Amino acid sequence: MESPQSLFAHGDEDLQVMKAGAMLRKVKSRSWKKQRHFRLQEDGQTIWYKSRWAGTGHSTFSVADVDVVREGHQSEILLSIADEFPADLCFTLVFRGRRSNLDLVAESPSEAQVWIRGIRKLIQNTESMNDKERLDQWIWDWFQKADKNKDGRMNFKEVRTLLKMMNVGMNEEYALRLFTMADKSESGCLENEEFVQFYKMLTEREDVWRVFQDYSRDGQILTLAELEDFLKQEQQEGERSLVHAQELIDRYEPSENAKKHGAMSIDGFQMYLVSQESAILDPQLLALHQDMSQPLSHYFICSSHNTYLMDDQLRGQSSQEAYIQALKRGCRCVEVDCWDGPNGEPVVYHGHTFTSKILFRDVITTLAEYAFKVSEFPVILSLENHCSMEQQRVMAQLLDTILGDTLLRAPLDTLVPQELPSPQDLKGKVLLKAKKIGGLEESEMLTDEVTDEVSDEEEADPKSPSAENLSAEDLHLNDKKSKFSRELSDLVVYCKSVHFHSFEYSRLHSKCYEMSSFSESKARKLAKETGAEFVRHNSRQLSRVYPSGMRTDSSNYNPQELWNVGCQIVALNFQTAGLEMDLNDGLFSQNGCCGYVLKPDFMRNDDSFDPERPQDRNGYTSLRLSIQVISGQQLPKVNQKEGSIVDPLVRVEIYGVFQDLAKQETSYIDNNGFNPLWNETLNFIVHVPELALVRFVVEDYDKASRNDFMGQFTVPFTCIQPGYRHIHLLSKDGTAIPLSSLFVNIKISELTTEV
């Protein structure tokens, strides 16, 4: 038995060279450059490497975890050694999620090309695999792990080890029965196809079989009419059910005979149910589908705080890589903290801390290259400006020359706007957010400089690390007020930073292109005390919210509270995984992951929506959400010890307005992470579905200590497909966990009585 990747590798010259192995330098810094022996394993999927001094110790990674291969000096580390190693020897492996890059140097340009071409081919082959090939690869991977003596066969002892590795706590007698049934040759070992048969028996889905039986008259196939009935009754597909039933048979039914008779077998039915088409998140809403021609203030905008940081706020590394990662995740508002640097070059870092420094020039160069690779809609560059007049002029020049035509320099149509332009109008543009001398109406009559307060964040949050760590000299300088250059000011068009006085003041005096920044505590206070006014304010003007300066560990606040009052730019520390980033990723997973999500209509017009009193709004209807948690499939191990098996439970969490906050969980299942069966129903009432997010969390129950996180998936309520659905779980890092899912049945209905 061979995996799809190993079969692919056989016929490729580059991959055969990679299997033979090579000495490559692994580079971590200018002073840490060590040789390691790298080799592609026989599975065509795993790359193995070790130091010649490490004895039996070694490291591995899967090609499936590599996002892209960059050629040449395409990382800060490789750029730092450019004088020592030419570009044609260097390449960088960029991993999915938050894992650090791997920078490598080959012995010769031809060797570098072998590895660059080879890994790119493997990535492309992995991404082009169909569902069956992915499953075959997964089965083969398990076979390899369990075949301890590498004889290409598995005895019963190895099978028992495999079951524990796969998170299965199975009765030994039952396991032996399955083993004996699969051992057709009666050799006492499973070979190739016998192991595939064993795996199929192990993964038979009784839960899917029951659903199939409910609609199949003969228990063997679903006729076209029966499949149509299933789609109409369970999947709530209505009039399109008949056409869709035929499409599903054509797409998923493996039996040509069944296809010919317009029918679907249990195999085809299961393939449909585990496909992305039948996932909980409606694929039509996953694509770009929203109206993108409304004013910018009518959208939630995916936003990052202190984007340059890879770690904490006091000693963390500043890096261009952090901007690349944020932009690749659909971020549309990035932050730059600028300070005077040596040789007249502004630098970016978290001022008055021990975070490392990078050049402003390099940040803008990175922005120019990556701003529009994932989304074509505008990027807002939030500038925290601490520079002298001289270096501000350098910043303006760098913005102008590096960004070129992508930098917006003047209002569209040269008109002073009455409302903000739309994402559609601003496609491919970078908008500078900063202080501005005067307004758009009076820009011709102004002097070359202006005196103003300190930066947005220090002004609003006196507890910030910057404020806390200021020396007496720094405080004296701040007392003198800061000056802003005309050159930099002229580049600010639709995102002029202004001090927030009150909602009444803004309503009477503020322009649509003026925006304020709020610390999380100030924004939360306004949301609680004057939520309806905050919503109305945000229908016309942009608001930015950022984490408290006390969050020196780069932790995050809950963004939902601020989305509830229509704040568009709710900035989070993208480098920190957890609930808050799960919510952010969940909200922005819709609409093509373009970084813009249209707010509900009651937050875009003059209707008085108060998130504290949702029942007062026009057209208010609450919904009942019923989730039957049926089963789990191939849940990940938490403890990698061979004998360890998880005790999984599922918790469903609702995030939205205060009245919608809720959590419920299933019981836990003893010793089964492979195919646990719950069949438990959780019920919720949702008052504002347009703002609600539903988070599914799987944990390993531990009665003695805190449960361990296993996987999660967060979906906007309005994007949920009702019916029998699979939820494909994500790791803490936000990356997919192969074949790991929950099987649920979801029903959504209007409440018919007051609750």
Short mmCIF file of N, CA and C in Angstrom, two decimals, residues 480-585:
data_model
loop_
_atom_site.label_atom_id
_atom_site.label_comp_id
_atom_site.label_asym_id
_atom_site.label_seq_id
_atom_site.Cartn_x
_atom_site.Cartn_y
_atom_site.Cartn_z
N LYS A 480 5.21 69.80 26.02
CA LYS A 480 5.43 70.84 25.02
C LYS A 480 4.50 70.68 23.82
N LYS A 481 3.77 69.58 23.73
CA LYS A 481 2.89 69.25 22.61
C LYS A 481 3.71 68.80 21.40
N SER A 482 3.10 67.98 20.55
CA SER A 482 3.78 67.44 19.38
C SER A 482 3.43 68.27 18.16
N LYS A 483 4.33 68.26 17.19
CA LYS A 483 4.07 68.97 15.93
C LYS A 483 3.92 67.97 14.80
N PHE A 484 3.08 68.32 13.82
CA PHE A 484 2.82 67.44 12.68
C PHE A 484 3.13 68.16 11.38
N SER A 485 3.81 67.45 10.49
CA SER A 485 4.25 68.09 9.25
C SER A 485 3.12 68.17 8.23
N ARG A 486 3.17 69.20 7.42
CA ARG A 486 2.18 69.40 6.37
C ARG A 486 2.22 68.26 5.34
N GLU A 487 3.46 67.79 5.04
CA GLU A 487 3.61 66.73 4.04
C GLU A 487 2.87 65.45 4.45
N LEU A 488 2.99 65.08 5.74
CA LEU A 488 2.32 63.88 6.24
C LEU A 488 0.82 64.13 6.36
N SER A 489 0.46 65.31 6.83
CA SER A 489 -0.95 65.66 7.00
C SER A 489 -1.71 65.59 5.68
N ASP A 490 -1.08 66.03 4.60
CA ASP A 490 -1.76 66.05 3.29
C ASP A 490 -2.13 64.66 2.79
N LEU A 491 -1.48 63.63 3.34
CA LEU A 491 -1.77 62.27 2.90
C LEU A 491 -2.97 61.66 3.64
N VAL A 492 -3.47 62.37 4.64
CA VAL A 492 -4.66 61.91 5.39
C VAL A 492 -5.90 62.45 4.70
N VAL A 493 -6.79 61.55 4.27
CA VAL A 493 -7.99 61.99 3.54
C VAL A 493 -9.26 61.62 4.31
N TYR A 494 -9.60 60.33 4.36
CA TYR A 494 -10.88 59.91 4.94
C TYR A 494 -10.78 59.40 6.37
N CYS A 495 -9.58 59.43 6.95
CA CYS A 495 -9.40 58.87 8.30
C CYS A 495 -8.61 59.85 9.16
N LYS A 496 -9.20 61.02 9.40
CA LYS A 496 -8.55 62.03 10.23
C LYS A 496 -8.81 61.71 11.70
N SER A 497 -7.74 61.53 12.47
CA SER A 497 -7.87 61.23 13.90
C SER A 497 -8.23 62.49 14.67
N VAL A 498 -9.31 62.41 15.46
CA VAL A 498 -9.72 63.55 16.29
C VAL A 498 -10.02 63.06 17.70
N HIS A 499 -9.93 63.99 18.65
CA HIS A 499 -10.28 63.68 20.03
C HIS A 499 -11.80 63.54 20.14
N PHE A 500 -12.25 62.53 20.90
CA PHE A 500 -13.70 62.35 21.10
C PHE A 500 -14.15 63.17 22.30
N HIS A 501 -15.15 64.06 22.07
CA HIS A 501 -15.70 64.88 23.15
C HIS A 501 -16.96 64.24 23.72
N SER A 502 -17.95 64.07 22.85
CA SER A 502 -19.22 63.45 23.25
C SER A 502 -19.98 63.11 21.99
N PHE A 503 -21.01 62.26 22.12
CA PHE A 503 -21.81 61.92 20.95
C PHE A 503 -22.58 63.14 20.44
N GLU A 504 -23.01 63.98 21.35
CA GLU A 504 -23.74 65.19 20.94
C GLU A 504 -22.82 66.13 20.15
N TYR A 505 -21.58 66.31 20.65
CA TYR A 505 -20.61 67.16 19.96
C TYR A 505 -20.35 66.61 18.55
N SER A 506 -20.15 65.30 18.46
CA SER A 506 -19.89 64.68 17.16
C SER A 506 -21.06 64.88 16.21
N ARG A 507 -22.28 64.72 16.73
CA ARG A 507 -23.47 64.87 15.88
C ARG A 507 -23.57 66.29 15.32
N LEU A 508 -23.17 67.28 16.14
CA LEU A 508 -23.32 68.68 15.73
C LEU A 508 -22.13 69.19 14.92
N HIS A 509 -20.93 68.70 15.22
CA HIS A 509 -19.73 69.34 14.66
C HIS A 509 -18.85 68.44 13.79
N SER A 510 -18.89 67.13 14.00
CA SER A 510 -17.90 66.28 13.33
C SER A 510 -18.23 66.04 11.86
N LYS A 511 -17.16 65.88 11.08
CA LYS A 511 -17.28 65.53 9.66
C LYS A 511 -17.24 64.00 9.52
N CYS A 512 -17.77 63.50 8.42
CA CYS A 512 -17.82 62.04 8.25
C CYS A 512 -16.43 61.43 8.17
N TYR A 513 -15.41 62.21 7.75
CA TYR A 513 -14.06 61.67 7.59
C TYR A 513 -13.24 61.77 8.87
N GLU A 514 -13.85 62.26 9.95
CA GLU A 514 -13.15 62.33 11.23
C GLU A 514 -13.49 61.08 12.06
N MET A 515 -12.48 60.55 12.73
CA MET A 515 -12.69 59.33 13.51
C MET A 515 -11.91 59.39 14.81
N SER A 516 -12.40 58.67 15.80
CA SER A 516 -11.76 58.67 17.12
C SER A 516 -11.33 57.26 17.50
N SER A 517 -10.30 57.22 18.36
CA SER A 517 -9.85 55.94 18.92
C SER A 517 -10.23 55.87 20.39
N PHE A 518 -10.66 54.70 20.83
CA PHE A 518 -11.11 54.49 22.21
C PHE A 518 -10.35 53.32 22.81
N SER A 519 -9.91 53.48 24.07
CA SER A 519 -9.38 52.31 24.77
C SER A 519 -10.55 51.36 25.02
N GLU A 520 -10.24 50.09 25.26
CA GLU A 520 -11.32 49.11 25.47
C GLU A 520 -12.22 49.50 26.64
N SER A 521 -11.63 50.05 27.72
CA SER A 521 -12.44 50.40 28.89
C SER A 521 -13.36 51.58 28.60
N LYS A 522 -12.84 52.59 27.88
CA LYS A 522 -13.68 53.75 27.52
C LYS A 522 -14.81 53.31 26.58
N ALA A 523 -14.47 52.48 25.61
CA ALA A 523 -15.48 52.02 24.65
C ALA A 523 -16.55 51.18 25.34
N ARG A 524 -16.13 50.30 26.26
CA ARG A 524 -17.08 49.46 26.99
C ARG A 524 -18.03 50.32 27.83
N LYS A 525 -17.49 51.35 28.47
CA LYS A 525 -18.30 52.25 29.32
C LYS A 525 -19.35 52.96 28.46
N LEU A 526 -18.92 53.48 27.31
CA LEU A 526 -19.87 54.15 26.41
C LEU A 526 -20.92 53.18 25.90
N ALA A 527 -20.49 51.95 25.59
CA ALA A 527 -21.43 50.94 25.07
C ALA A 527 -22.49 50.61 26.10
N LYS A 528 -22.08 50.54 27.36
CA LYS A 528 -23.03 50.16 28.42
C LYS A 528 -23.98 51.31 28.75
N GLU A 529 -23.43 52.52 28.80
CA GLU A 529 -24.22 53.66 29.27
C GLU A 529 -25.02 54.34 28.16
N THR A 530 -24.47 54.36 26.95
CA THR A 530 -25.14 55.08 25.85
C THR A 530 -25.04 54.26 24.56
N GLY A 531 -25.46 52.98 24.64
CA GLY A 531 -25.30 52.06 23.50
C GLY A 531 -25.99 52.54 22.24
N ALA A 532 -27.23 53.03 22.35
CA ALA A 532 -27.98 53.45 21.17
C ALA A 532 -27.30 54.64 20.48
N GLU A 533 -26.76 55.57 21.27
CA GLU A 533 -26.05 56.72 20.69
C GLU A 533 -24.77 56.29 19.99
N PHE A 534 -24.09 55.30 20.59
CA PHE A 534 -22.86 54.78 20.00
C PHE A 534 -23.17 54.15 18.63
N VAL A 535 -24.27 53.38 18.57
CA VAL A 535 -24.68 52.75 17.31
C VAL A 535 -24.93 53.83 16.25
N ARG A 536 -25.66 54.90 16.64
CA ARG A 536 -25.99 55.97 15.70
C ARG A 536 -24.72 56.69 15.23
N HIS A 537 -23.82 56.97 16.16
CA HIS A 537 -22.53 57.60 15.84
C HIS A 537 -21.77 56.77 14.81
N ASN A 538 -21.75 55.45 15.03
CA ASN A 538 -20.99 54.56 14.15
C ASN A 538 -21.67 54.30 12.81
N SER A 539 -22.89 54.76 12.63
CA SER A 539 -23.52 54.63 11.31
C SER A 539 -22.95 55.66 10.34
N ARG A 540 -22.32 56.71 10.90
CA ARG A 540 -21.80 57.80 10.05
C ARG A 540 -20.29 57.94 10.12
N GLN A 541 -19.71 57.65 11.29
CA GLN A 541 -18.28 57.84 11.47
C GLN A 541 -17.60 56.54 11.90
N LEU A 542 -16.30 56.46 11.60
CA LEU A 542 -15.52 55.30 12.00
C LEU A 542 -15.07 55.44 13.45
N SER A 543 -15.06 54.32 14.17
CA SER A 543 -14.50 54.27 15.52
C SER A 543 -13.49 53.14 15.59
N ARG A 544 -12.38 53.41 16.25
CA ARG A 544 -11.36 52.39 16.45
C ARG A 544 -11.24 52.11 17.94
N VAL A 545 -11.20 50.82 18.29
CA VAL A 545 -11.03 50.40 19.68
C VAL A 545 -9.75 49.58 19.77
N TYR A 546 -8.98 49.78 20.85
CA TYR A 546 -7.72 49.05 20.98
C TYR A 546 -7.58 48.51 22.39
N PRO A 547 -6.74 47.48 22.59
CA PRO A 547 -6.59 46.86 23.91
C PRO A 547 -5.97 47.80 24.93
N SER A 548 -6.31 47.57 26.19
CA SER A 548 -5.73 48.35 27.29
C SER A 548 -4.21 48.21 27.30
N GLY A 549 -3.54 49.30 27.69
CA GLY A 549 -2.09 49.25 27.81
C GLY A 549 -1.61 48.31 28.90
N MET A 550 -2.54 47.89 29.76
CA MET A 550 -2.17 46.93 30.82
C MET A 550 -2.00 45.52 30.27
N ARG A 551 -2.44 45.28 29.05
CA ARG A 551 -2.32 43.94 28.46
C ARG A 551 -0.91 43.76 27.87
N THR A 552 0.07 43.80 28.74
CA THR A 552 1.46 43.70 28.27
C THR A 552 1.79 42.32 27.72
N ASP A 553 0.96 41.31 28.06
CA ASP A 553 1.18 39.96 27.54
C ASP A 553 0.53 39.76 26.17
N SER A 554 0.02 40.84 25.58
CA SER A 554 -0.65 40.80 24.27
C SER A 554 -1.94 39.98 24.31
N SER A 555 -2.57 39.91 25.49
CA SER A 555 -3.88 39.26 25.56
C SER A 555 -4.91 40.15 24.87
N ASN A 556 -6.11 39.63 24.69
CA ASN A 556 -7.15 40.36 23.97
C ASN A 556 -8.41 40.54 24.81
N TYR A 557 -9.21 41.51 24.44
CA TYR A 557 -10.53 41.72 25.03
C TYR A 557 -11.57 41.09 24.10
N ASN A 558 -12.80 40.95 24.59
CA ASN A 558 -13.86 40.37 23.77
C ASN A 558 -14.36 41.41 22.77
N PRO A 559 -14.16 41.18 21.47
CA PRO A 559 -14.56 42.19 20.47
C PRO A 559 -16.07 42.31 20.30
N GLN A 560 -16.80 41.24 20.70
CA GLN A 560 -18.25 41.21 20.45
C GLN A 560 -18.97 42.40 21.08
N GLU A 561 -18.55 42.80 22.28
CA GLU A 561 -19.20 43.91 22.97
C GLU A 561 -19.15 45.19 22.14
N LEU A 562 -18.09 45.37 21.38
CA LEU A 562 -17.92 46.58 20.60
C LEU A 562 -18.58 46.47 19.23
N TRP A 563 -18.60 45.27 18.67
CA TRP A 563 -19.38 45.07 17.44
C TRP A 563 -20.87 45.30 17.72
N ASN A 564 -21.31 44.99 18.94
CA ASN A 564 -22.73 45.18 19.30
C ASN A 564 -23.17 46.63 19.18
N VAL A 565 -22.23 47.59 19.31
CA VAL A 565 -22.59 49.00 19.16
C VAL A 565 -22.08 49.57 17.84
N GLY A 566 -21.67 48.68 16.91
CA GLY A 566 -21.33 49.11 15.56
C GLY A 566 -19.93 49.61 15.35
N CYS A 567 -19.02 49.45 16.36
CA CYS A 567 -17.63 49.89 16.16
C CYS A 567 -17.03 49.07 15.02
N GLN A 568 -16.44 49.77 14.07
CA GLN A 568 -15.95 49.09 12.86
C GLN A 568 -14.56 48.50 13.05
N ILE A 569 -13.65 49.30 13.65
CA ILE A 569 -12.24 48.92 13.72
C ILE A 569 -11.95 48.48 15.16
N VAL A 570 -12.23 47.21 15.43
CA VAL A 570 -12.01 46.65 16.77
C VAL A 570 -10.68 45.89 16.70
N ALA A 571 -9.62 46.57 17.13
CA ALA A 571 -8.25 46.07 16.89
C ALA A 571 -7.84 45.05 17.94
N LEU A 572 -7.33 43.91 17.48
CA LEU A 572 -6.90 42.82 18.36
C LEU A 572 -5.43 42.49 18.12
N ASN A 573 -4.82 41.85 19.13
CA ASN A 573 -3.45 41.34 18.99
C ASN A 573 -3.50 40.03 18.22
N PHE A 574 -3.24 40.09 16.92
CA PHE A 574 -3.38 38.92 16.05
C PHE A 574 -2.43 37.79 16.44
N GLN A 575 -1.33 38.13 17.13
CA GLN A 575 -0.34 37.10 17.45
C GLN A 575 -0.79 36.18 18.58
N THR A 576 -1.91 36.53 19.27
CA THR A 576 -2.34 35.77 20.43
C THR A 576 -3.59 34.95 20.12
N ALA A 577 -3.42 33.62 20.09
CA ALA A 577 -4.55 32.73 19.82
C ALA A 577 -5.48 32.68 21.02
N GLY A 578 -6.74 32.29 20.78
CA GLY A 578 -7.69 32.14 21.88
C GLY A 578 -9.09 32.53 21.45
N LEU A 579 -10.00 32.56 22.41
CA LEU A 579 -11.41 32.86 22.16
C LEU A 579 -11.61 34.12 21.33
N GLU A 580 -10.92 35.20 21.70
CA GLU A 580 -11.16 36.50 21.05
C GLU A 580 -10.81 36.46 19.57
N MET A 581 -9.68 35.83 19.24
CA MET A 581 -9.32 35.70 17.82
C MET A 581 -10.20 34.69 17.11
N ASP A 582 -10.72 33.68 17.84
CA ASP A 582 -11.68 32.75 17.24
C ASP A 582 -12.93 33.50 16.79
N LEU A 583 -13.41 34.43 17.65
CA LEU A 583 -14.59 35.23 17.30
C LEU A 583 -14.29 36.11 16.09
N ASN A 584 -13.11 36.72 16.09
CA ASN A 584 -12.72 37.59 14.97
C ASN A 584 -12.65 36.78 13.67
N ASP A 585 -11.99 35.62 13.73
CA ASP A 585 -11.88 34.77 12.54
C ASP A 585 -13.26 34.29 12.10
#
